[in-house]
Coordinates of C-alpha atoms in Angstrom, one line a residue:
Chain A
M18 CA 0.0 0.0 0.0
T19 CA 1.3 3.5 -0.9
T20 CA 2.2 5.7 2.0
L21 CA -0.1 8.6 1.3
K22 CA 0.2 12.2 2.6
I23 CA -2.3 14.7 1.4
G24 CA -1.3 18.2 2.5
T25 CA -4.7 19.8 2.2
L26 CA -8.0 18.0 1.6
A27 CA -11.1 19.9 0.6
V28 CA -14.5 18.2 0.9
I29 CA -17.4 19.8 -1.0
G30 CA -20.6 18.6 0.8
V31 CA -19.7 17.6 4.3
G32 CA -22.5 15.0 5.0
L33 CA -22.4 11.3 5.5
I34 CA -20.2 10.5 2.5
G35 CA -17.9 13.5 2.5
G36 CA -17.6 13.7 6.3
S37 CA -16.8 10.0 6.6
F38 CA -14.1 10.3 3.9
A39 CA -12.5 13.2 5.9
A40 CA -12.8 11.4 9.2
A41 CA -11.3 8.2 7.8
L42 CA -8.3 10.0 6.3
R43 CA -7.7 12.0 9.4
R44 CA -7.7 9.0 11.6
A45 CA -5.3 7.2 9.2
G46 CA -2.9 10.2 9.5
S47 CA -3.0 10.7 5.8
V48 CA -4.1 14.3 5.7
G49 CA -2.8 17.6 7.0
R50 CA -5.5 20.2 6.9
V51 CA -9.2 19.6 6.0
L52 CA -11.3 22.3 4.4
G53 CA -15.0 22.0 3.9
A54 CA -17.3 23.8 1.5
G55 CA -21.0 23.6 0.9
R56 CA -24.3 25.4 0.4
R57 CA -25.4 25.6 4.1
P58 CA -23.2 27.5 6.6
E59 CA -24.9 25.8 9.5
T60 CA -23.9 22.3 8.2
L61 CA -20.3 23.5 7.8
A62 CA -20.3 25.0 11.3
Q63 CA -21.5 21.7 12.6
A64 CA -18.7 19.9 10.7
V65 CA -16.2 22.1 12.3
T66 CA -17.6 21.5 15.8
L67 CA -17.6 17.7 15.2
G68 CA -13.9 18.0 14.1
L69 CA -14.6 16.7 10.6
I70 CA -13.1 19.8 9.0
D71 CA -10.7 22.4 10.3
E72 CA -12.2 25.3 8.4
A73 CA -15.2 26.3 6.3
V74 CA -14.2 27.8 3.0
T75 CA -15.7 29.0 -0.3
L76 CA -15.5 26.8 -3.5
K77 CA -12.9 29.3 -4.8
E78 CA -10.7 28.9 -1.7
A79 CA -11.1 25.1 -1.8
A80 CA -9.9 25.1 -5.5
T81 CA -6.9 27.4 -4.7
R82 CA -5.7 25.7 -1.6
A83 CA -6.5 22.0 -1.8
D84 CA -4.2 19.1 -3.0
L85 CA -7.2 16.8 -3.2
I86 CA -10.9 17.8 -3.7
F87 CA -13.6 15.3 -2.9
I88 CA -17.1 16.3 -4.2
A89 CA -19.9 14.7 -2.2
A90 CA -22.7 17.0 -3.1
P91 CA -26.0 16.0 -4.8
V92 CA -25.1 14.9 -8.4
G93 CA -27.5 17.7 -9.8
A94 CA -25.1 20.3 -8.4
F95 CA -21.9 18.9 -9.9
E96 CA -21.8 20.9 -13.2
A97 CA -22.1 24.2 -11.3
I98 CA -19.4 23.1 -8.8
F99 CA -17.0 22.1 -11.6
A100 CA -17.5 25.4 -13.4
E101 CA -17.0 27.4 -10.2
I102 CA -13.7 25.6 -9.2
A103 CA -12.2 25.3 -12.7
P104 CA -10.7 28.8 -13.0
H105 CA -9.0 28.6 -9.6
L106 CA -7.8 25.0 -9.6
G107 CA -4.1 24.5 -8.8
S108 CA -2.2 22.8 -11.6
K109 CA -1.4 19.7 -9.4
T110 CA -4.8 19.5 -7.6
I111 CA -6.7 16.3 -8.1
V112 CA -10.5 16.3 -8.1
T113 CA -12.6 13.2 -7.3
D114 CA -16.2 12.5 -6.4
G115 CA -18.6 10.2 -4.7
G116 CA -21.5 10.4 -7.2
S117 CA -23.7 7.3 -7.6
T118 CA -23.8 7.5 -11.4
K119 CA -20.7 8.1 -13.5
R120 CA -21.5 8.8 -17.2
N121 CA -23.5 11.9 -16.4
V122 CA -21.0 13.1 -13.8
I123 CA -18.2 12.8 -16.4
E124 CA -20.3 14.7 -18.9
A125 CA -20.8 17.5 -16.3
A126 CA -17.1 17.5 -15.6
R127 CA -16.2 17.8 -19.3
T128 CA -18.5 20.8 -19.5
G129 CA -17.6 22.4 -16.2
L130 CA -13.9 21.7 -16.0
G131 CA -13.1 22.2 -19.7
S132 CA -9.4 22.0 -20.3
R133 CA -8.8 20.9 -16.6
I134 CA -10.7 17.6 -17.2
A135 CA -7.5 15.5 -16.8
Q136 CA -7.4 16.5 -13.1
F137 CA -10.8 14.7 -12.4
V138 CA -10.7 11.0 -11.4
P139 CA -14.4 9.9 -11.1
G140 CA -15.3 7.5 -8.3
H141 CA -18.2 5.9 -6.4
P142 CA -18.0 4.4 -2.9
M143 CA -20.6 1.6 -2.4
A144 CA -21.6 2.7 1.1
G145 CA -24.5 4.5 2.6
S146 CA -26.9 4.7 5.4
H147 CA -30.4 5.8 6.2
E148 CA -28.8 8.6 8.3
K149 CA -27.4 11.7 6.7
G150 CA -25.6 15.0 7.6
P151 CA -22.3 15.6 9.3
Q152 CA -23.5 14.0 12.5
A153 CA -23.8 10.7 10.6
A154 CA -20.2 10.8 9.4
N155 CA -18.2 7.8 10.6
P156 CA -14.5 6.9 9.9
D157 CA -15.5 3.2 9.6
L158 CA -18.1 3.8 6.9
Y159 CA -15.9 2.6 4.1
Q160 CA -14.1 -0.3 6.0
G161 CA -14.3 -3.4 3.8
R162 CA -16.6 -1.6 1.2
R163 CA -16.0 -1.4 -2.5
V164 CA -15.1 1.8 -4.3
M165 CA -15.4 1.9 -8.0
L166 CA -13.2 4.3 -10.0
T167 CA -14.0 5.1 -13.6
P168 CA -10.8 6.8 -14.8
L169 CA -10.7 9.0 -17.9
V170 CA -8.2 8.5 -20.8
E171 CA -6.9 11.9 -19.9
N172 CA -6.0 11.1 -16.3
H173 CA -2.4 10.8 -15.2
P174 CA -1.7 7.4 -13.8
Q175 CA -0.2 8.9 -10.6
D176 CA -3.4 10.8 -10.0
I177 CA -5.5 7.7 -10.3
A178 CA -3.0 6.0 -7.9
T179 CA -3.4 8.8 -5.4
V180 CA -7.2 8.6 -5.3
Q181 CA -6.9 4.8 -5.1
A182 CA -4.5 5.1 -2.1
A183 CA -6.8 7.6 -0.3
W184 CA -9.7 5.1 -0.5
Q185 CA -7.4 2.3 0.6
Q186 CA -6.5 4.4 3.7
C187 CA -10.2 4.5 4.4
G188 CA -10.3 0.7 4.4
A189 CA -12.0 0.3 1.0
N190 CA -11.4 -2.1 -1.8
V191 CA -10.8 -0.2 -5.0
V192 CA -11.6 -1.4 -8.5
C193 CA -11.3 0.5 -11.8
I194 CA -14.0 -0.1 -14.4
D195 CA -15.5 1.5 -17.4
P196 CA -18.2 4.2 -16.6
S197 CA -20.8 2.4 -18.7
Q198 CA -20.1 -0.9 -16.9
H199 CA -20.4 1.0 -13.6
D200 CA -23.7 2.6 -14.5
G201 CA -25.1 -0.7 -15.8
A202 CA -24.1 -2.6 -12.6
V203 CA -25.7 0.0 -10.2
A204 CA -28.7 0.2 -12.5
A205 CA -29.1 -3.6 -12.2
V206 CA -28.4 -4.2 -8.5
S207 CA -29.4 -1.0 -6.9
H208 CA -31.7 1.1 -9.1
L209 CA -33.8 -1.7 -10.5
P210 CA -34.7 -3.2 -7.0
H211 CA -35.9 0.3 -6.0
W212 CA -37.8 0.8 -9.2
V213 CA -39.6 -2.5 -9.0
A214 CA -40.3 -2.3 -5.2
A215 CA -41.8 1.2 -5.6
L216 CA -43.9 0.2 -8.5
F217 CA -45.0 -3.0 -6.7
M218 CA -46.2 -0.8 -3.8
Q219 CA -48.0 1.4 -6.3
Y220 CA -49.7 -1.6 -7.9
I221 CA -50.8 -2.9 -4.5
I222 CA -52.3 0.4 -3.3
G223 CA -53.8 1.2 -6.6
G224 CA -55.3 -2.2 -7.4
D225 CA -58.3 -4.2 -6.4
D226 CA -58.6 -5.2 -2.7
A227 CA -55.8 -2.9 -1.6
M228 CA -56.8 -3.0 2.0
L229 CA -57.2 -6.8 2.0
K230 CA -53.8 -7.2 0.4
L231 CA -52.0 -4.9 2.8
E232 CA -53.6 -6.8 5.7
T233 CA -52.6 -10.1 4.2
A234 CA -49.0 -9.1 3.5
G235 CA -46.3 -10.7 5.6
T236 CA -42.5 -11.0 5.9
G237 CA -41.8 -11.7 2.3
F238 CA -43.7 -8.5 1.3
R239 CA -41.9 -6.6 4.1
D240 CA -38.4 -7.5 2.8
F241 CA -39.2 -7.1 -0.9
T242 CA -40.6 -3.6 -0.4
R243 CA -38.2 -2.2 2.2
V244 CA -36.1 -0.1 -0.3
A245 CA -39.3 1.6 -1.5
Q246 CA -39.1 3.8 1.6
G247 CA -36.1 5.7 0.3
S248 CA -36.2 9.5 -0.4
P249 CA -38.4 10.2 -3.4
E250 CA -36.4 13.3 -4.4
M251 CA -33.1 11.4 -4.3
W252 CA -34.4 8.4 -6.2
R253 CA -36.0 10.6 -8.8
D254 CA -32.6 12.2 -9.4
I255 CA -30.9 8.8 -9.6
F256 CA -33.4 7.4 -12.1
M257 CA -33.2 10.5 -14.2
A258 CA -29.3 10.6 -14.0
N259 CA -29.0 6.9 -14.9
R260 CA -32.0 6.8 -17.2
D261 CA -30.3 5.0 -20.2
A262 CA -28.8 2.3 -18.1
V263 CA -32.0 1.7 -16.1
L264 CA -34.0 1.5 -19.3
A265 CA -31.6 -1.0 -20.8
E266 CA -31.6 -3.2 -17.6
L267 CA -35.4 -3.0 -17.5
V268 CA -35.7 -4.3 -21.0
A269 CA -33.4 -7.2 -20.1
L270 CA -35.4 -8.0 -16.9
R271 CA -38.6 -8.0 -18.8
Q272 CA -37.3 -10.6 -21.3
V273 CA -36.6 -12.9 -18.4
M274 CA -40.0 -12.2 -16.9
D275 CA -41.8 -12.7 -20.2
R276 CA -40.1 -16.1 -20.6
A277 CA -41.2 -17.2 -17.1
E278 CA -44.8 -15.9 -17.7
H279 CA -44.9 -18.0 -20.9
A280 CA -43.7 -21.1 -18.8
L281 CA -46.5 -20.5 -16.2
R282 CA -49.1 -20.0 -18.9
E283 CA -48.0 -23.3 -20.5
H284 CA -48.0 -25.2 -17.2
D285 CA -44.3 -25.8 -17.6
A286 CA -43.5 -26.9 -14.0
V287 CA -40.1 -28.4 -15.0
W288 CA -38.9 -25.0 -16.4
L289 CA -40.3 -23.2 -13.3
E290 CA -38.6 -25.5 -10.8
D291 CA -35.3 -25.3 -12.6
M292 CA -35.5 -21.5 -12.6
L293 CA -36.5 -21.3 -9.0
D294 CA -33.7 -23.7 -8.1
R295 CA -31.0 -21.7 -9.8
A296 CA -32.3 -18.4 -8.3
A297 CA -32.4 -19.9 -4.8
K298 CA -28.9 -21.3 -5.2
A299 CA -27.5 -18.1 -6.6
R300 CA -29.0 -16.1 -3.7
A301 CA -27.8 -18.6 -1.1
E302 CA -24.3 -18.4 -2.5
W303 CA -24.1 -14.6 -2.7
P304 CA -21.6 -13.7 0.0
G305 CA -23.5 -10.5 0.9
G306 CA -26.6 -12.5 2.0
T307 CA -25.7 -12.6 5.6
K308 CA -24.6 -8.9 5.8
Chain B
M22 CA -65.4 -15.9 22.4
T23 CA -67.1 -19.3 22.1
T24 CA -66.1 -21.9 24.7
L25 CA -64.8 -24.6 22.5
K26 CA -64.3 -28.3 23.3
I27 CA -63.2 -30.6 20.6
G28 CA -63.5 -34.2 21.7
T29 CA -61.0 -35.6 19.2
L30 CA -58.9 -33.7 16.8
A31 CA -57.1 -35.3 13.9
V32 CA -54.2 -33.6 12.2
I33 CA -53.2 -34.9 8.8
G34 CA -49.6 -33.8 8.2
V35 CA -48.0 -33.1 11.6
G36 CA -45.4 -30.5 10.6
L37 CA -44.9 -26.9 11.4
I38 CA -48.5 -25.9 10.5
G39 CA -50.4 -29.0 11.7
G40 CA -48.2 -29.5 14.8
S41 CA -48.6 -25.9 15.9
F42 CA -52.4 -26.0 15.5
A43 CA -52.5 -29.1 17.7
A44 CA -50.1 -27.6 20.3
A45 CA -52.0 -24.4 20.5
L46 CA -55.4 -26.1 21.0
R47 CA -54.0 -28.5 23.6
R48 CA -52.4 -25.6 25.5
A49 CA -55.8 -23.8 25.4
G50 CA -57.5 -26.8 26.9
S51 CA -59.8 -27.0 23.9
V52 CA -59.1 -30.5 22.8
G53 CA -59.5 -34.0 24.3
R54 CA -57.5 -36.5 22.2
V55 CA -55.2 -35.6 19.3
L56 CA -54.7 -38.1 16.5
G57 CA -52.0 -37.7 13.8
A58 CA -51.9 -39.1 10.3
G59 CA -49.4 -38.7 7.5
R60 CA -47.1 -40.4 5.0
R61 CA -44.0 -40.9 7.1
P62 CA -44.2 -43.1 10.2
E63 CA -41.0 -41.6 11.6
T64 CA -42.5 -38.1 11.5
L65 CA -45.6 -39.4 13.4
A66 CA -43.4 -41.2 15.9
Q67 CA -41.5 -37.9 16.5
A68 CA -44.8 -36.0 16.9
V69 CA -45.9 -38.5 19.6
T70 CA -42.5 -38.2 21.4
L71 CA -42.9 -34.4 21.3
G72 CA -46.4 -34.6 22.8
L73 CA -48.0 -33.0 19.8
I74 CA -50.3 -36.0 19.1
D75 CA -51.5 -38.8 21.4
E76 CA -51.5 -41.5 18.7
A77 CA -50.5 -42.1 15.1
V78 CA -53.5 -43.4 13.0
T79 CA -54.4 -44.2 9.4
L80 CA -56.5 -41.7 7.4
K81 CA -59.5 -44.1 7.7
E82 CA -59.2 -44.1 11.5
A83 CA -58.8 -40.3 11.6
A84 CA -62.0 -40.0 9.5
T85 CA -63.9 -42.4 11.7
R86 CA -62.9 -41.1 15.1
A87 CA -62.3 -37.3 14.8
D88 CA -64.7 -34.5 15.5
L89 CA -62.4 -32.0 13.7
I90 CA -59.9 -32.9 11.0
F91 CA -57.2 -30.4 10.1
I92 CA -55.4 -31.1 6.8
A93 CA -51.9 -29.6 6.7
A94 CA -50.3 -31.8 4.0
P95 CA -48.8 -30.4 0.8
V96 CA -51.7 -29.1 -1.4
G97 CA -50.9 -31.6 -4.2
A98 CA -51.9 -34.5 -1.8
F99 CA -55.3 -33.0 -0.9
E100 CA -57.5 -34.7 -3.5
A101 CA -56.2 -38.2 -2.6
I102 CA -56.7 -37.4 1.1
F103 CA -60.2 -36.2 0.6
A104 CA -61.1 -39.3 -1.4
E105 CA -59.6 -41.6 1.2
I106 CA -61.4 -40.0 4.2
A107 CA -64.8 -39.4 2.5
P108 CA -66.3 -42.9 2.8
H109 CA -65.4 -43.1 6.6
L110 CA -66.2 -39.5 7.6
G111 CA -68.6 -39.3 10.6
S112 CA -71.7 -37.3 9.8
K113 CA -70.9 -34.6 12.4
T114 CA -67.1 -34.4 11.6
I115 CA -65.9 -31.1 10.4
V116 CA -62.9 -31.0 8.0
T117 CA -60.7 -27.9 7.5
D118 CA -57.3 -27.2 6.1
G119 CA -54.2 -24.9 6.0
G120 CA -53.5 -24.9 2.3
S121 CA -52.1 -21.6 0.9
T122 CA -54.4 -21.5 -2.1
K123 CA -58.1 -22.0 -1.9
R124 CA -59.8 -22.3 -5.3
N125 CA -57.9 -25.4 -6.2
V126 CA -58.3 -26.9 -2.7
I127 CA -62.0 -26.4 -3.0
E128 CA -62.0 -28.1 -6.4
A129 CA -60.1 -31.0 -5.0
A130 CA -62.5 -31.2 -2.0
R131 CA -65.6 -31.2 -4.4
T132 CA -64.0 -34.1 -6.3
G133 CA -62.7 -36.0 -3.3
L134 CA -65.4 -35.5 -0.8
G135 CA -68.4 -35.6 -3.2
S136 CA -71.6 -35.5 -1.3
R137 CA -69.7 -34.8 2.0
I138 CA -68.6 -31.4 0.7
A139 CA -70.7 -29.4 3.2
Q140 CA -68.5 -30.8 6.0
F141 CA -65.4 -29.0 4.6
V142 CA -64.6 -25.4 5.8
P143 CA -61.6 -24.2 3.8
G144 CA -59.0 -22.0 5.6
H145 CA -55.5 -20.6 5.4
P146 CA -53.4 -19.4 8.4
M147 CA -51.0 -16.6 7.4
A148 CA -48.1 -17.9 9.4
G149 CA -45.0 -19.8 8.5
S150 CA -41.3 -20.1 9.2
H151 CA -38.1 -21.2 7.5
E152 CA -38.1 -24.2 9.8
K153 CA -40.3 -27.3 9.2
G154 CA -41.3 -30.6 10.6
P155 CA -42.8 -31.5 14.0
Q156 CA -39.8 -30.2 15.9
A157 CA -40.6 -26.7 14.5
A158 CA -44.2 -26.8 15.9
N159 CA -44.9 -24.0 18.3
P160 CA -48.1 -23.2 20.2
D161 CA -47.5 -19.5 19.7
L162 CA -47.1 -19.7 15.9
Y163 CA -50.7 -18.3 15.3
Q164 CA -50.7 -15.7 18.1
G165 CA -51.8 -12.4 16.6
R166 CA -51.7 -13.8 13.0
R167 CA -54.5 -13.7 10.5
V168 CA -56.4 -16.8 9.4
M169 CA -58.6 -16.5 6.3
L170 CA -61.6 -18.8 6.0
T171 CA -63.3 -19.2 2.6
P172 CA -66.6 -20.9 3.5
L173 CA -68.7 -22.8 1.0
V174 CA -72.4 -22.1 0.3
E175 CA -73.0 -25.6 1.5
N176 CA -71.4 -25.1 4.9
H177 CA -73.5 -25.1 8.1
P178 CA -73.0 -21.9 10.0
Q179 CA -72.2 -23.7 13.2
D180 CA -69.4 -25.6 11.5
I181 CA -67.9 -22.3 10.3
A182 CA -68.3 -21.0 13.8
T183 CA -66.5 -24.0 15.2
V184 CA -63.5 -23.7 12.9
Q185 CA -63.4 -19.9 13.6
A186 CA -63.4 -20.6 17.4
A187 CA -60.6 -23.2 17.1
W188 CA -58.4 -20.6 15.4
Q189 CA -59.3 -18.0 17.9
Q190 CA -58.2 -20.4 20.7
C191 CA -54.9 -20.5 18.8
G192 CA -54.7 -16.7 19.2
A193 CA -55.4 -15.9 15.6
N194 CA -57.7 -13.2 14.0
V195 CA -60.1 -14.9 11.7
V196 CA -61.7 -13.3 8.6
C197 CA -64.1 -14.9 6.1
I198 CA -63.6 -14.0 2.5
D199 CA -64.4 -15.2 -1.0
P200 CA -61.9 -17.9 -2.3
S201 CA -61.0 -15.8 -5.4
Q202 CA -60.4 -12.7 -3.3
H203 CA -58.1 -14.9 -1.1
D204 CA -56.2 -16.3 -4.0
G205 CA -55.8 -12.8 -5.6
A206 CA -54.6 -11.3 -2.3
V207 CA -51.9 -14.0 -1.7
A208 CA -50.9 -13.9 -5.4
A209 CA -50.3 -10.2 -5.0
V210 CA -48.6 -9.9 -1.7
S211 CA -46.9 -13.3 -1.3
H212 CA -46.5 -15.1 -4.7
L213 CA -45.6 -12.1 -6.8
P214 CA -42.7 -10.9 -4.6
H215 CA -41.3 -14.4 -4.8
W216 CA -41.8 -14.6 -8.5
V217 CA -40.2 -11.2 -9.2
A218 CA -37.3 -11.8 -6.7
A219 CA -36.5 -15.2 -8.2
L220 CA -36.6 -13.8 -11.8
F221 CA -34.5 -10.8 -10.8
M222 CA -31.8 -13.2 -9.5
Q223 CA -32.1 -15.2 -12.7
Y224 CA -31.7 -12.0 -14.8
I225 CA -28.6 -10.9 -12.7
I226 CA -26.8 -14.2 -13.0
G227 CA -27.7 -14.7 -16.6
G228 CA -27.0 -11.2 -17.9
D229 CA -23.9 -9.2 -18.7
D230 CA -21.3 -8.5 -16.0
A231 CA -23.0 -11.0 -13.6
M232 CA -19.9 -11.2 -11.4
L233 CA -19.5 -7.4 -11.3
K234 CA -23.1 -7.0 -10.4
L235 CA -23.1 -9.5 -7.6
E236 CA -20.0 -7.8 -6.2
T237 CA -21.6 -4.4 -6.5
A238 CA -24.8 -5.5 -4.8
G239 CA -25.6 -4.1 -1.3
T240 CA -28.3 -4.1 1.3
G241 CA -31.1 -3.1 -1.1
F242 CA -30.4 -6.1 -3.2
R243 CA -30.1 -8.2 -0.1
D244 CA -33.6 -7.4 1.2
F245 CA -35.2 -7.4 -2.3
T246 CA -34.0 -10.9 -3.1
R247 CA -34.3 -12.6 0.3
V248 CA -37.5 -14.5 -0.5
A249 CA -35.9 -16.0 -3.6
Q250 CA -34.2 -18.5 -1.3
G251 CA -37.4 -20.4 -0.6
S252 CA -37.8 -24.1 -1.5
P253 CA -38.0 -24.4 -5.3
E254 CA -40.3 -27.4 -5.0
M255 CA -42.8 -25.7 -2.7
W256 CA -42.9 -22.5 -4.7
R257 CA -43.3 -24.4 -8.0
D258 CA -46.4 -26.0 -6.5
I259 CA -47.7 -22.7 -5.2
F260 CA -47.3 -21.0 -8.6
M261 CA -48.9 -24.0 -10.4
A262 CA -51.8 -24.1 -7.9
N263 CA -52.5 -20.4 -8.0
R264 CA -51.6 -20.0 -11.6
D265 CA -54.6 -18.0 -12.8
A266 CA -54.5 -15.5 -9.9
V267 CA -50.7 -15.1 -10.3
L268 CA -51.1 -14.5 -14.1
A269 CA -53.8 -11.9 -13.5
E270 CA -51.8 -10.1 -10.9
L271 CA -48.7 -10.1 -13.2
V272 CA -50.7 -8.5 -15.9
A273 CA -51.8 -5.8 -13.5
L274 CA -48.3 -5.2 -12.2
R275 CA -47.0 -5.0 -15.8
Q276 CA -49.4 -2.2 -16.6
V277 CA -48.1 -0.1 -13.7
M278 CA -44.5 -0.9 -14.7
D279 CA -45.2 0.0 -18.4
R280 CA -46.7 3.3 -17.3
A281 CA -43.6 4.1 -15.2
E282 CA -41.2 3.1 -18.0
H283 CA -43.0 5.4 -20.3
A284 CA -42.5 8.3 -17.8
L285 CA -38.8 7.5 -17.5
R286 CA -38.4 7.4 -21.3
E287 CA -40.2 10.8 -21.6
H288 CA -38.0 12.3 -18.8
D289 CA -41.2 12.9 -16.8
A290 CA -39.5 13.6 -13.4
V291 CA -42.7 15.0 -11.9
W292 CA -44.7 11.8 -12.5
L293 CA -41.8 9.8 -11.2
E294 CA -41.4 11.8 -8.0
D295 CA -45.1 11.6 -7.3
M296 CA -45.1 7.8 -7.8
L297 CA -42.0 7.4 -5.6
D298 CA -43.5 9.6 -3.0
R299 CA -46.8 7.6 -2.9
A300 CA -44.9 4.3 -2.7
A301 CA -42.6 5.5 0.1
K302 CA -45.6 6.8 2.1
A303 CA -47.6 3.7 1.6
R304 CA -44.7 1.5 2.6
A305 CA -44.0 3.7 5.7
E306 CA -47.6 3.5 6.8
W307 CA -48.0 -0.2 6.3
P308 CA -48.3 -1.5 9.9
G309 CA -46.3 -4.7 9.2
G310 CA -43.2 -2.7 8.3
T311 CA -41.6 -3.0 11.7
K312 CA -42.5 -6.7 12.2

């Protein structure tokens, strides 16, 4: 593992994701000074009180002073942030992010950063919580979790290595993949379950016998629909941001569902049992099942 | 609540469902003697050892001696059981069951019991467990749980009342509904989540980047797919038994999903947020969410 020393870290958006990144690097002794920027002064003041950041600064100051900038704001705000930091960015400063979709973030970076695009190494830590805000920040959040980097052809290898080393200092396992592969994977395993669970709830409450059905529902229903409770605003943004990948994965899922419906219509019990058997085995063998 | 005294209870299939019914009635002091019948002598011997039943008997003996017969065998075996008990059934004996689908059980009863059909009061306790067999039987299994009865036009009101009282002695809440309503409700809230979760697993393991997706999957995926681990044989039988209702509910679900896909294709963020909001609220308000 690289011995990493970041002179000045700037976190833009000091909530769960950004605050935990700062806390983990500070605990690891990998960072000198920590700056924090963001829309709400009271959040930054709280982050100072909690010791997550040393100082609240403007985006311009963050761009001028930081060696590494971590953007952990809502993805919809990225393009404006990139545009605001671009003119002030130090020539050696590395910018990375924690956005949960990557193709649209890269597009925003190309627009906002312009000729500084080589300094941006896109990333996505696969960690989260129901809690949010600086008070939810936790230096252990990334311990044993996966971080996906989707480097650009313009990136310098040593910048990619620095971002990778920073995440490793947080305890994360880092993999580099293509942005489309990333967006497809999260569309499939994160966005689609939310999509289907929310629509399933919608169908239950909007259909015949809604009250009877809700009264009849048990533990299978409970687990299957749990994700549907997530923030409507956040998930709307995720679906809009990762629209193409979600649509592509939905088409693929429907093909599998259509095939199964055909088997049920045709009374094909052998096909059904085989399918159910493979699904049950795959789920039982998935190592995250006991998490 | 009716004071219930069943002279002799016979349980056909002394596993989790049948054994728990016997244990709960015995604890309530509502039953004199408990007979057990079933395919496997070792299971019946175990049920005697555990004190769930007093005596292992043949189906013929159960039919001759019991005041109340509870059938808790796999639904596929029901027609043969009905046919075997019919000629020996006492004129006052009431037969009920715990099968998880009702229209096909009623059809099997009409075929198997013939002119004795009025003696059969169909039912379905909404309770279960991953565990099975007589060792999993538990007098508290039905405490606070719902039992749906789907009485026949031929049933005598006092027989329906007796079955209802027996379940109340087990601590259950009893409702009487139409068999089609029952089958539709369980298709929607129990069978469909399993169907979709299993096919979702199938789509993940059979699609592009299966390994990457499984490695990327987190807690949302974990909850959403949990039910897919259920017994393939049991679920194959459930889908085949409740085929018409499952197909009807699948069509209704697909309409909701198609509408949402249209909104996503059209970048209709307002529609999406409204849908996500209603789904999140409905899930949060569902009283079973904290079970």
